[in-house]
XYZ file of C-alpha atoms in Angstrom:
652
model
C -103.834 102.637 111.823
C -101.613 105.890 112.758
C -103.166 108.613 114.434
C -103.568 112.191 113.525
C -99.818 113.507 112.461
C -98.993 116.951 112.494
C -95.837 118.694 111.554
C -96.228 121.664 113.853
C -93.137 123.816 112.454
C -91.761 124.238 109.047
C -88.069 123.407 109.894
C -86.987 124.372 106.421
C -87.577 128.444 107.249
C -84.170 127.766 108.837
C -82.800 125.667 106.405
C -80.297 126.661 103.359
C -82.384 125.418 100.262
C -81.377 124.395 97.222
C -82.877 122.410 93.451
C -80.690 120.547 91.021
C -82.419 123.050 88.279
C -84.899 125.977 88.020
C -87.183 127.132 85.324
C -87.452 131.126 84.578
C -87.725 133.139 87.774
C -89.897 130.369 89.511
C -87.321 130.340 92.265
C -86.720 127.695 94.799
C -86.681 130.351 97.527
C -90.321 130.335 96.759
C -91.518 127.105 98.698
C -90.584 128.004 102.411
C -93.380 131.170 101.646
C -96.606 130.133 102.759
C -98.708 130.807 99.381
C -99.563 128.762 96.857
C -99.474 131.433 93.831
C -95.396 131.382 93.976
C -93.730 128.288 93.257
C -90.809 126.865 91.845
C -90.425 124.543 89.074
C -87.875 122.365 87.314
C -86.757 122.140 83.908
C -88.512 118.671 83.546
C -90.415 115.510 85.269
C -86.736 114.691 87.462
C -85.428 117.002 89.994
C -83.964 117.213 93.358
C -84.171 119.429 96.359
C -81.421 119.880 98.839
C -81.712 121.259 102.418
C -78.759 122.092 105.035
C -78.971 123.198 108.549
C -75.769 124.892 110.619
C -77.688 123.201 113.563
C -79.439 119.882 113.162
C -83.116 120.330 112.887
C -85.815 117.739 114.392
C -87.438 115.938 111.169
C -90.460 113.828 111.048
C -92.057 114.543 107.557
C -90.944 115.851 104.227
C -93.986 117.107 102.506
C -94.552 119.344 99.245
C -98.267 120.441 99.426
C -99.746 121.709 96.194
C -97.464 119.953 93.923
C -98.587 118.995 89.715
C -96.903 115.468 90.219
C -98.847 112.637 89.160
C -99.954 109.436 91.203
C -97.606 107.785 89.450
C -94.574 110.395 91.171
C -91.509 108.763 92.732
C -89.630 110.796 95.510
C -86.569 109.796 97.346
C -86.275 110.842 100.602
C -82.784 110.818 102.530
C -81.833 112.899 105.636
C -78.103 113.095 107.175
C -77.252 114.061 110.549
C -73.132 114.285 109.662
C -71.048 117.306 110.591
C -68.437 118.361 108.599
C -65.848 115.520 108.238
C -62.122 116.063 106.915
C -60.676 113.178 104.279
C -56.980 113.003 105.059
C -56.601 110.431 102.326
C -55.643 112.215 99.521
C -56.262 111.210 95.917
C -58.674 108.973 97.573
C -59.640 108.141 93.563
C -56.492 107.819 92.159
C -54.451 105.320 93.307
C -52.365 104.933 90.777
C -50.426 108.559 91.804
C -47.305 106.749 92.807
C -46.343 109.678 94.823
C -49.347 109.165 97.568
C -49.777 105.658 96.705
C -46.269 103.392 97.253
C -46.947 100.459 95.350
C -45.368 96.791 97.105
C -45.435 94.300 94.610
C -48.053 96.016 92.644
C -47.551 95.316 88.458
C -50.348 97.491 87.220
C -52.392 100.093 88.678
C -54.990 101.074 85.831
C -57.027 104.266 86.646
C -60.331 105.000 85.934
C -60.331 101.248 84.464
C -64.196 100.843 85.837
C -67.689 102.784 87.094
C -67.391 103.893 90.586
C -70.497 103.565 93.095
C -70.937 107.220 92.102
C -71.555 106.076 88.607
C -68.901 107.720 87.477
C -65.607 105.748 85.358
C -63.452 106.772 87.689
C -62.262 103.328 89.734
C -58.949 101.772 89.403
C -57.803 98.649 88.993
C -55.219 97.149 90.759
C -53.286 93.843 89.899
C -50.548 92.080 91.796
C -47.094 91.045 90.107
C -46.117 87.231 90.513
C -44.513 86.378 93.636
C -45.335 85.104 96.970
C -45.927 87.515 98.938
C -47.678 90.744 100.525
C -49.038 92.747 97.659
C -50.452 96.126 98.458
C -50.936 99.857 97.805
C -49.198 101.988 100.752
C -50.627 105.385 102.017
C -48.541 106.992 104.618
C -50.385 109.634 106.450
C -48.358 111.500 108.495
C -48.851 114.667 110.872
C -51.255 112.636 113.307
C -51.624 113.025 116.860
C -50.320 110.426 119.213
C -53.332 108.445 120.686
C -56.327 109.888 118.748
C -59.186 107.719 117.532
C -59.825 107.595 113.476
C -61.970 105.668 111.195
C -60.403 104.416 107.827
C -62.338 103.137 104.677
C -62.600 102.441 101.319
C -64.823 100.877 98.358
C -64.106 97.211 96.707
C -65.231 95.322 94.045
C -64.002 91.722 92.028
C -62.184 91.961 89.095
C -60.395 88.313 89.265
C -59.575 87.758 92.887
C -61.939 86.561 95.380
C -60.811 89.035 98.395
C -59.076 92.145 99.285
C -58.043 93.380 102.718
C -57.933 97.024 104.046
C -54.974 97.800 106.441
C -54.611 100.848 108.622
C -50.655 100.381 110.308
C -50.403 102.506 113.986
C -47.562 104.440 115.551
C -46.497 101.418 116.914
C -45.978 99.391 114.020
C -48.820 97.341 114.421
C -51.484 96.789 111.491
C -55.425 96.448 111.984
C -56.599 94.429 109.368
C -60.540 93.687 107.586
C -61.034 91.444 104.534
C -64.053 91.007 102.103
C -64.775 87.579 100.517
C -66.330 88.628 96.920
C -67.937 85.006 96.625
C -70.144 85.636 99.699
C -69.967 89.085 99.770
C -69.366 88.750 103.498
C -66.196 89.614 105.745
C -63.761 86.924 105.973
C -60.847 88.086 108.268
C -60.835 90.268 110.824
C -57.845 91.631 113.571
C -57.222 93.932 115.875
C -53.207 95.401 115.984
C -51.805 95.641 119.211
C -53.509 97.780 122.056
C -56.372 98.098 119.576
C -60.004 97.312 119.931
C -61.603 98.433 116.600
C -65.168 97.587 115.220
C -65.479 96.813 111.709
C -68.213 97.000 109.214
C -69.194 95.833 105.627
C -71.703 97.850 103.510
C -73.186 96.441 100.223
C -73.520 99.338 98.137
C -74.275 97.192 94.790
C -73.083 96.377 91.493
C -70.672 94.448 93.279
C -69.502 97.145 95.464
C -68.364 96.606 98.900
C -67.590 99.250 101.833
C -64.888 98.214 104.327
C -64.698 100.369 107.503
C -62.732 99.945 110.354
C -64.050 101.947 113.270
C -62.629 103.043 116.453
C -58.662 102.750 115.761
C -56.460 104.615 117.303
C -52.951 105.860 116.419
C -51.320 104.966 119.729
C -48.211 106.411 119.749
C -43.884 105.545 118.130
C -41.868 105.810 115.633
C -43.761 104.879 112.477
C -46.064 107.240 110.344
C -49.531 106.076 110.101
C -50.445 104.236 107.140
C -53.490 102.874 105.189
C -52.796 100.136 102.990
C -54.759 97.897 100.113
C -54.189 94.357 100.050
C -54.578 91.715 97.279
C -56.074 88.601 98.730
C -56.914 85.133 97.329
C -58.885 82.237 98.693
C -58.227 80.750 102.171
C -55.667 78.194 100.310
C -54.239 75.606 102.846
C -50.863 76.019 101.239
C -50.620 79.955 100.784
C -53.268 81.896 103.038
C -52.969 82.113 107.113
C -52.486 78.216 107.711
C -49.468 77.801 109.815
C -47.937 73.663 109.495
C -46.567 71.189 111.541
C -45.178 68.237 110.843
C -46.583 68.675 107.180
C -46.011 70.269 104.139
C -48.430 72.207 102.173
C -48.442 72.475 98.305
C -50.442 73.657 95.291
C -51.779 70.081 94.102
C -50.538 70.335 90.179
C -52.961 68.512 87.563
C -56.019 68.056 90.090
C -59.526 68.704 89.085
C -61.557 71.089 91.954
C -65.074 70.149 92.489
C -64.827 74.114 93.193
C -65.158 76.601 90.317
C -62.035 78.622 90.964
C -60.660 77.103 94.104
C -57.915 75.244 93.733
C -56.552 71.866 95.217
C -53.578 71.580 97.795
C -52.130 68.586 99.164
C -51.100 67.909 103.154
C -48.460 65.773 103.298
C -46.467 63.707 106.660
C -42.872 64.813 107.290
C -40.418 62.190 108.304
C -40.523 64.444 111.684
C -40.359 60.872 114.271
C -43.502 60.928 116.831
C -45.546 63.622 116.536
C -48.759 64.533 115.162
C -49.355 65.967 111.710
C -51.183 68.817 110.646
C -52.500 72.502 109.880
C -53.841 75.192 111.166
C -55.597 78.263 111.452
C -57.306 80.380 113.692
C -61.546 81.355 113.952
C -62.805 84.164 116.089
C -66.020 83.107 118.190
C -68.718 84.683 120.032
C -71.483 83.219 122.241
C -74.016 81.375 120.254
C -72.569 83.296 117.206
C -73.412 79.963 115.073
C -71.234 78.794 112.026
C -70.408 76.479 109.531
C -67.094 75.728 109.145
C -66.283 72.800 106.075
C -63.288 71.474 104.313
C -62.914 69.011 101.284
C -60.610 65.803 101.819
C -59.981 63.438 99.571
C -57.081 60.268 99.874
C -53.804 61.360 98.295
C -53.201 58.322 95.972
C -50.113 57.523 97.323
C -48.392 56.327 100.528
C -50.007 54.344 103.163
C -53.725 54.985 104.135
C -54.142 57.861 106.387
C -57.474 59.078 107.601
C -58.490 63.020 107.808
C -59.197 64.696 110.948
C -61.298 68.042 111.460
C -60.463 69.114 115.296
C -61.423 72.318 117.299
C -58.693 72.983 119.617
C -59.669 73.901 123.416
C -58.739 77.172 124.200
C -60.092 80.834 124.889
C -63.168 80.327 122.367
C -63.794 76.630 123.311
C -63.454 74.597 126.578
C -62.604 71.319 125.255
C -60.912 69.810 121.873
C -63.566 68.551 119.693
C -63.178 66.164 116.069
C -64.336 64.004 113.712
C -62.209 60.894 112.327
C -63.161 60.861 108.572
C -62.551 57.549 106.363
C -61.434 59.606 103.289
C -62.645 56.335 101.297
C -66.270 55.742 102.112
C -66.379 59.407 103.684
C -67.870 57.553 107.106
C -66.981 59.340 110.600
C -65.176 56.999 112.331
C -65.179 58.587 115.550
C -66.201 61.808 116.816
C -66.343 64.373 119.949
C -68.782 67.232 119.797
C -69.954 68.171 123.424
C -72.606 70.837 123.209
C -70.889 73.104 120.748
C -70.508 70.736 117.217
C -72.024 68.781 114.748
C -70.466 66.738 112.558
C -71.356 65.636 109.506
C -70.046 64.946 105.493
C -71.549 65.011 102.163
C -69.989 63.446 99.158
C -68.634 66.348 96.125
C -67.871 63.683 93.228
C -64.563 62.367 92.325
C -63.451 60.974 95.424
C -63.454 64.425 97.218
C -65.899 64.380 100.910
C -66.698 67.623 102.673
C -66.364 67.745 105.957
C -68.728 69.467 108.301
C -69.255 71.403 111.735
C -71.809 73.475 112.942
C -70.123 75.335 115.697
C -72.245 76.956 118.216
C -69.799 78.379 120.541
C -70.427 79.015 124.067
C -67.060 81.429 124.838
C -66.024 84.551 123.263
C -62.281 83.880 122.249
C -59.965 82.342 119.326
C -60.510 78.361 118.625
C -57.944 76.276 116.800
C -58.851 75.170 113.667
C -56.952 72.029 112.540
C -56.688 69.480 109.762
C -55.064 66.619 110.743
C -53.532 63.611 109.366
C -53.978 60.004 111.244
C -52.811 56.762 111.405
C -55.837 55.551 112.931
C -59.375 55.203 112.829
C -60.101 56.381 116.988
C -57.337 58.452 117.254
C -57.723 62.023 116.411
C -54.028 63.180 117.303
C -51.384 60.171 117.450
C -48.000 60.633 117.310
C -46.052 58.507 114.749
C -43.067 59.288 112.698
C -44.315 60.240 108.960
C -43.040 58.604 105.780
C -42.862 61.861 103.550
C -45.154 60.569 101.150
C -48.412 59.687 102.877
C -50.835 62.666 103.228
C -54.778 63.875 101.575
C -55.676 66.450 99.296
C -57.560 69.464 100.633
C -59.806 72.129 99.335
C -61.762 75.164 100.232
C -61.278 75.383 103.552
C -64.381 77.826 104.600
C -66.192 79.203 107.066
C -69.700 81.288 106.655
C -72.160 82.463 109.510
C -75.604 80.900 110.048
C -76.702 84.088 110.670
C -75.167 86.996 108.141
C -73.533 89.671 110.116
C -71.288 92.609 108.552
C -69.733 93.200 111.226
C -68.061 90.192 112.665
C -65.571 87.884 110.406
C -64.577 84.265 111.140
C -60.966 84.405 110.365
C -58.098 86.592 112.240
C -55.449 87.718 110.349
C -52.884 86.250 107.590
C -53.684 86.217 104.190
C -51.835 89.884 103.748
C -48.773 88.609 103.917
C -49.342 85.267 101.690
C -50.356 85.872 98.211
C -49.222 84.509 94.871
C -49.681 86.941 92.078
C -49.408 86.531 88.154
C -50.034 90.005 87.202
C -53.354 89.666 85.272
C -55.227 88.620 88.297
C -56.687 91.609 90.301
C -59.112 93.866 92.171
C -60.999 97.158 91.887
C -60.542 100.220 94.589
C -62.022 103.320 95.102
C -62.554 105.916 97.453
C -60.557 105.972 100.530
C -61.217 107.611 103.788
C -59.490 108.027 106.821
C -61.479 110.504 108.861
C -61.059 111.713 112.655
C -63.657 110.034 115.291
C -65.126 106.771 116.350
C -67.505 105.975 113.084
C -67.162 105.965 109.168
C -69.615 108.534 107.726
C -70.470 109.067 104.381
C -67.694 109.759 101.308
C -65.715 112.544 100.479
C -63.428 112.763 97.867
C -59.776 113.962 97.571
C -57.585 115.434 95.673
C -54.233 117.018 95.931
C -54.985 117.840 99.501
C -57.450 116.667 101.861
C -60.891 118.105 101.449
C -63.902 119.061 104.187
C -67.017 117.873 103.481
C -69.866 120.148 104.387
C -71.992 119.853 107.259
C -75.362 117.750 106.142
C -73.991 117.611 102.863
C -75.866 114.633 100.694
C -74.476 113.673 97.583
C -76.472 112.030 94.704
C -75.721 108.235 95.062
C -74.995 107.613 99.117
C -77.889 106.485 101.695
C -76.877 108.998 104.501
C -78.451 108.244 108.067
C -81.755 107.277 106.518
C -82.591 106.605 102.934
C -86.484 106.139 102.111
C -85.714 104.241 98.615
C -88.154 105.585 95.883
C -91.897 105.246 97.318
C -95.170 106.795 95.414
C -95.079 110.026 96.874
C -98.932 110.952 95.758
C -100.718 108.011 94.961
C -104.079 109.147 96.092
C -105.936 109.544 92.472
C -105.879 112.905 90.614
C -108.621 115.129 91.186
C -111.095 115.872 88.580
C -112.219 119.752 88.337
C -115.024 120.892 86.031
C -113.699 123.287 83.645
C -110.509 122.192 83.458
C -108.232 119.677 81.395
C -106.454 117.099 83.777
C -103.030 119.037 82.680
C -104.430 122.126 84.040
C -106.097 120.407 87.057
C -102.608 119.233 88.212
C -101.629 122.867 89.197
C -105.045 124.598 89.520
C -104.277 124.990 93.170
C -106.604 128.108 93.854
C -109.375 126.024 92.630
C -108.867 122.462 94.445
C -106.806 121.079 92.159
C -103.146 119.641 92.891
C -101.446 116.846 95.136
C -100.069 116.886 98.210
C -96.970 114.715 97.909
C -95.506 113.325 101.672
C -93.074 111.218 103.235
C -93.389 110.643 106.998
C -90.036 108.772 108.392
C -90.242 105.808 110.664
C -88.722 107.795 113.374
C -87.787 111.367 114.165
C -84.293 112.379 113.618
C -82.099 115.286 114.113
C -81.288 116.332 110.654
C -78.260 118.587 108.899
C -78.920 117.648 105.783
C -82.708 116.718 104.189
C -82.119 115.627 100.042
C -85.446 114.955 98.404
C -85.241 113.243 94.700
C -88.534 113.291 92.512
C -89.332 111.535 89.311
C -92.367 111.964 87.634
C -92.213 110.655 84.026
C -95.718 110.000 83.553
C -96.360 113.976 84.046
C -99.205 115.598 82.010
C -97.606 118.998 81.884
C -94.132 117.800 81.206
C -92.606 119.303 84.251
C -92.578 119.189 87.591
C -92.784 121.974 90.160
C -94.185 122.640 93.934
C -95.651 125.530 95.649
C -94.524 124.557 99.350
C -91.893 122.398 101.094
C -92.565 121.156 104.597
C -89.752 119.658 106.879
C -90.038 119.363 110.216
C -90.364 117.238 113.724
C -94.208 115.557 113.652
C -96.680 115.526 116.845
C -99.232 112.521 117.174
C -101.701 112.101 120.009
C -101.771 109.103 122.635
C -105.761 108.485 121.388
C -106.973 109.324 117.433
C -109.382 112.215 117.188
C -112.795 111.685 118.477
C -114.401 113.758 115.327
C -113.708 115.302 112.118
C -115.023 116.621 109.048
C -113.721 118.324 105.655
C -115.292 120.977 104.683
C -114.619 122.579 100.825
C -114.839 126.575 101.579
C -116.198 128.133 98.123
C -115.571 131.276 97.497
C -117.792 131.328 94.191
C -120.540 134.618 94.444
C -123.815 133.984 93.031
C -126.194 136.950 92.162
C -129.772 137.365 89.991
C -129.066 139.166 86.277
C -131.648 141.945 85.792
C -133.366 139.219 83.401
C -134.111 136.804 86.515
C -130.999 134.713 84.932
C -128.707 133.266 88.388
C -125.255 134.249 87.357
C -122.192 132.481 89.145
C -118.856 134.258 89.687
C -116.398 131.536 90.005
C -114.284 131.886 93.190
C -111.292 130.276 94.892
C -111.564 126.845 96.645
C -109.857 125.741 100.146
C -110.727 122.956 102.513
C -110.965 123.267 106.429
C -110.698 120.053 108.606
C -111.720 120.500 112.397
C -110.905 117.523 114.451
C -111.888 117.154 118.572
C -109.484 115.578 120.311
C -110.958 114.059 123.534
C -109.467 112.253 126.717
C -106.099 113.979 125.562
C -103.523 112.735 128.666
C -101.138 115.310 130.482
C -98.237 114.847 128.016
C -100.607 115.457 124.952
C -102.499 118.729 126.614
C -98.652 119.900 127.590
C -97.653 119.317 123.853
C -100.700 120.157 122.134
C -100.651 123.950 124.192
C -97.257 124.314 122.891
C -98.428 123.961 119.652
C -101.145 126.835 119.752
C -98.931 128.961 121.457
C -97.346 129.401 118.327
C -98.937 132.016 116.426
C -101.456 131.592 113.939
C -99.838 133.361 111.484
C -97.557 129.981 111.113
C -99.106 127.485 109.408
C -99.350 123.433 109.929
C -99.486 120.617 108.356
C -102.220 118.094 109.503
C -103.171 114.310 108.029
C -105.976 112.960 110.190
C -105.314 109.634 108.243
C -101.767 109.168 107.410
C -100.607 106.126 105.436
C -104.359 104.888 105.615
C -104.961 102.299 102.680
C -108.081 104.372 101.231
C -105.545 107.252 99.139
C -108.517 109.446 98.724
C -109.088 109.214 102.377
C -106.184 110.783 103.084
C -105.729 112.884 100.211
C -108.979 114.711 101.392
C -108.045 115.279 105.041
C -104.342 116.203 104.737
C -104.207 119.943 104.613
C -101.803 122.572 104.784
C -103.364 125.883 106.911
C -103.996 128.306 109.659
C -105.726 127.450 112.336
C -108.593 129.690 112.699
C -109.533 130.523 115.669
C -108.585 129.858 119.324
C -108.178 126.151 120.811
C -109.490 125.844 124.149
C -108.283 123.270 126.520
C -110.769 122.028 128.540
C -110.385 119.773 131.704
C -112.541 116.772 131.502
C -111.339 114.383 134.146
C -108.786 113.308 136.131
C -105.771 113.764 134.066
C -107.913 113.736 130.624
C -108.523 117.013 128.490
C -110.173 117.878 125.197
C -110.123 120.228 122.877
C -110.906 121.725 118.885
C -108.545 122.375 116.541
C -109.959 123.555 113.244
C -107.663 123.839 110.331
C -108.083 126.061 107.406
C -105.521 125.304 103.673
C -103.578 128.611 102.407
């Protein structure tokens, strides 16, 4: 179990605080006072707090001690540590304003066609016109500095295509490229522009949203302006996307049934080109024991003479030496293969003639590797030379590769498919929300307008995750204290007189915070309303060894005196807890931390749990408190490098 946590200073006395809504006079301003008799309240059982630091501030624990929430309460609890950020991409939700958006090959840009992540209707969508082709939006951004690091972004989500690419173009002409596949919702191409060497990320933000960021590119220096561009994207189609031929030619396969839902059928065939080989190809980034599965669907053409498929892995910079499989596109049996310590082969039969061919590729370089599909003439002879007859050739489908091991930030494929798209303007994507921001790393979304706009420093919006993002957790599950006297409604905020929750979040790890957002929902309250007499933020302090000792003690401020009848009469009084805990064979760093703490003076109050996140709720219900210490802590030396002391805690 945890030891003893305390949060030995109320960050948020610093802090800028605000509350998405306020009943009466019952302030917000109220909760960074240390009294329980002036709160603040919200207009009903769902509300949200909102604190901002000019400096970051060390955060451990987000607490709200004497609170009317129920056990039943939901909070939120997300913390940023972002500075300010500028959003040079204007009308970063509008791209359908011709004048900052160029439109190439673009039919239809329909704004505010779909909900945003925000929630709000305010996405586009955008839908290519039918040609072959690059079709994309076109930002140009002009006015920055010659070789000065950025980070570029924006949101996508399927409408009818299965991918879309985002482009940022340098100085020197060259493009940096990042592609989501929809069906996977993984990245599918990735590629660095000339002199670059950008990371690139993929956030899931749901509802079939995707984030694409590309991280760490920078504008080297030339002629051209800057630009960040949208792409339409389709499948990785043998005939259209990224596959470069020789000896062959590629088509759309007219009138053939896919075993693929949406994924269409191309055919490979021979050219009368006289002895060579025969075949396509594309190329797959690779990392050391970065493990994938790359397939592709063959099936016999119908026509011609017999020719046999071939899957090979070229040697090269991501592989040492060529490996393949011989496939008979008949009985789907592997003829002949080489795999060396990298591949597996294998195939599995799809139905209707149609075999998919397998390789698990564990690659031992970092580099590119070749990826091929070949056409033979023979059954042990992965690349012959021969002349072709025009007519002999396979049918191919879904050509694919996914990772054994998810990662959004790495993407099998280099670059291509930007520049090889058929449209037939009804097919198309959504967009929404683009970024390009100075420094190494996407941060969190800012919108534009007419000009580019600042975001605040820790500013936290209603909808993103921020540096760390709690999800909704019970935020005082311990059960509801009973009082004598009172209702259970007026129990919930009797805080003079026991009653109350203390609501708390403690975060995995310390972080420097700018920005602290805390959301609360509380349907199930009794009094219709939620509010909180005190707010604690701040960085936590938790001994090497638990406390030796404790106790709770309820203080009861109740007098009782003799009437002159003999009758014993009770003046009902306030209620508070104290908790004293010993804390014994306390090492050097502990007695160094612990005296900083009681330097501080008494007149600031802590927060202690003796139990935190313990599975018995009323266990640490009962010895979380929120007090003075009162009196003096002395330190005394016990042993070599050991100490102990008393600290004795007393609630507001």
């Amino acid at each position: 179990m945890p030891n003893l946590r305390i949060v030995t200073k109320n960050a948020l006395r610093q802090a800028s605080l605000t509350a998405s809504s306020t009943a009466g006079n019952l302030a917000v301003s109220s909760l960074a006072a240390a009294v329980k008799s002036s709160l603040h309240r919200f207009t009903g059982t769902n509300g949200s707090y909102r604190a901002t630091w000019a400096a970051p501030a060390r955060i451990g624990c987000a607490a709200l001690p004497f609170c009317n929430w129920s056990p039943t309460a939901k909070m939120c609890v997300r913390v940023s540590a972002e500075l300010g950020m500028t959003n040079l991409a204007t009308y970063s939700e509008d791209m359908g304003n011709t004048t900052s958006w160029a439109r190439a090959a673009m039919t239809t840009v329909t704004i505010n066609n779909t909900a945003a992540p925000n929630g709000a209707n305010t996405a586009d969508r955008v839908i290519p016109n039918a040609t072959l082709g690059s079709h994309y939006l076109d930002k140009s951004i002009s006015g920055l500095p010659d070789n000065t690091v950025y980070a570029g972004s924006v949101f996508f989500k399927r409408d009818t295509l299965w991918r879309a690419m985002l482009s940022l173009t340098a100085k020197d002409g060259s493009g940096t490229t990042l592609e989501v596949n929809f069906e996977d919702g993984r990245l599918s191409r990735m590629s660095n522009g000339s002199a670059q060497n950008c990371e690139f990320k993929l956030w899931d933000i749901g509802n079939g949203w995707y984030r694409l960021g590309i991280e760490k590119w920078n504008t080297l220096s030339g002629a051209t302006v800057p630009r960040l561009r949208l792409f339409a994207s389709q499948h990785n189609e043998i005939s259209t996307n990224g596959w470069s031929n020789t000896a062959v030619v590629t088509t759309r396969a007219a009138g053939q049934t896919s075993p693929y839902a949406n994924w269409p059928v191309d055919s490979i065939i021979e050219d009368t080109t006289a002895t060579t080989s025969h075949y396509t190809a594309t190329n797959i980034n690779t990392e050391i024991d970065k493990a994938m599965l790359l397939e592709v669907t063959l099936k016999p053409l119908g026509a011609g003479a017999t020719r046999y498929g071939v899957v090979l892995l070229a040697a090269g910079s991501g592989l040492a030496a060529n490996r393949y499989a011989i496939v008979n596109l008949t009985t789907g049996a592997i003829t002949a293969k080489v795999e060396g310590t990298e591949c597996a082969f294998s195939t599995e039969n799809m139905g209707n003639g149609y075999w998919r061919v397998k390789c698990l590729l564990t690659p031992k370089l970092k580099g590119i590797v070749n990826w091929q599909v070949r056409l033979s003439n023979s059954t042990t002879n992965a690349a012959p030379t021969y002349t072709g007859d025009g007519v002999s050739g396979m049918l191919a489908c879904k050509p694919y590769v996914s990772l054994v091991v998810p990662d959004n930030t790495w993407a099998p494929f280099t670059g291509g498919s930007e520049a090889s798209v058929v449209g037939d303007t009804t097919t198309g994507f959504f967009a929404w929300g683009a970024q390009l921001e100075l420094g190494q790393r996407v941060t969190s979304y800012y919108p534009t307008t007419t000009t580019a706009q600042t975001r605040p420093v820790g500013y936290i919006d209603a909808w993103q995750s921020y540096d760390y993002d709690s999800g909704w957790v019970l935020a005082c599950p311990a059960p509801a204290v009973e009082l004598e006297g009172f209702t259970a409604a007026q129990a919930a905020s009797a805080y003079a007189y026991g009653g109350g929750a203390y609501a708390r979040h403690w975060l995995p790890q310390q972080m420097d915070a700018t920005g602290l957002a805390v959301d609360i929902a509380d349907p199930d309250n009794l009094q219709g309303y939620i509010e909180a007499a005190c707010m604690v933020a701040g960085p936590v302090w938790s001994p090497r060894y638990n406390a030796s000792g404790t106790s709770v003690s309820v203080i009861d401020r109740t007098e009782v005196s003799r009437s002159a009848a003999g009758d014993q009469l009770a003046d009902p009084g306030t209620l508070s807890r104290k908790v004293p805990v010993d804390l014994r064979a306390m090492p050097e760093e502990d007695r160094a931390r612990f005296l900083d703490l009681v330097r501080n003076s008494r007149a600031h109050p802590i927060l202690m749990s003796v139990f935190p996140e313990h599975p018995d709720l009323a266990l640490e219900r009962d010895f979380m408190v929120y007090g003075r210490r009162t009196k003096d802590s002395d330190i005394a030396y016990q042993f070599a490098g050991a100490y102990s002391t008393t600290l004795e805690i007393e609630e507001i």
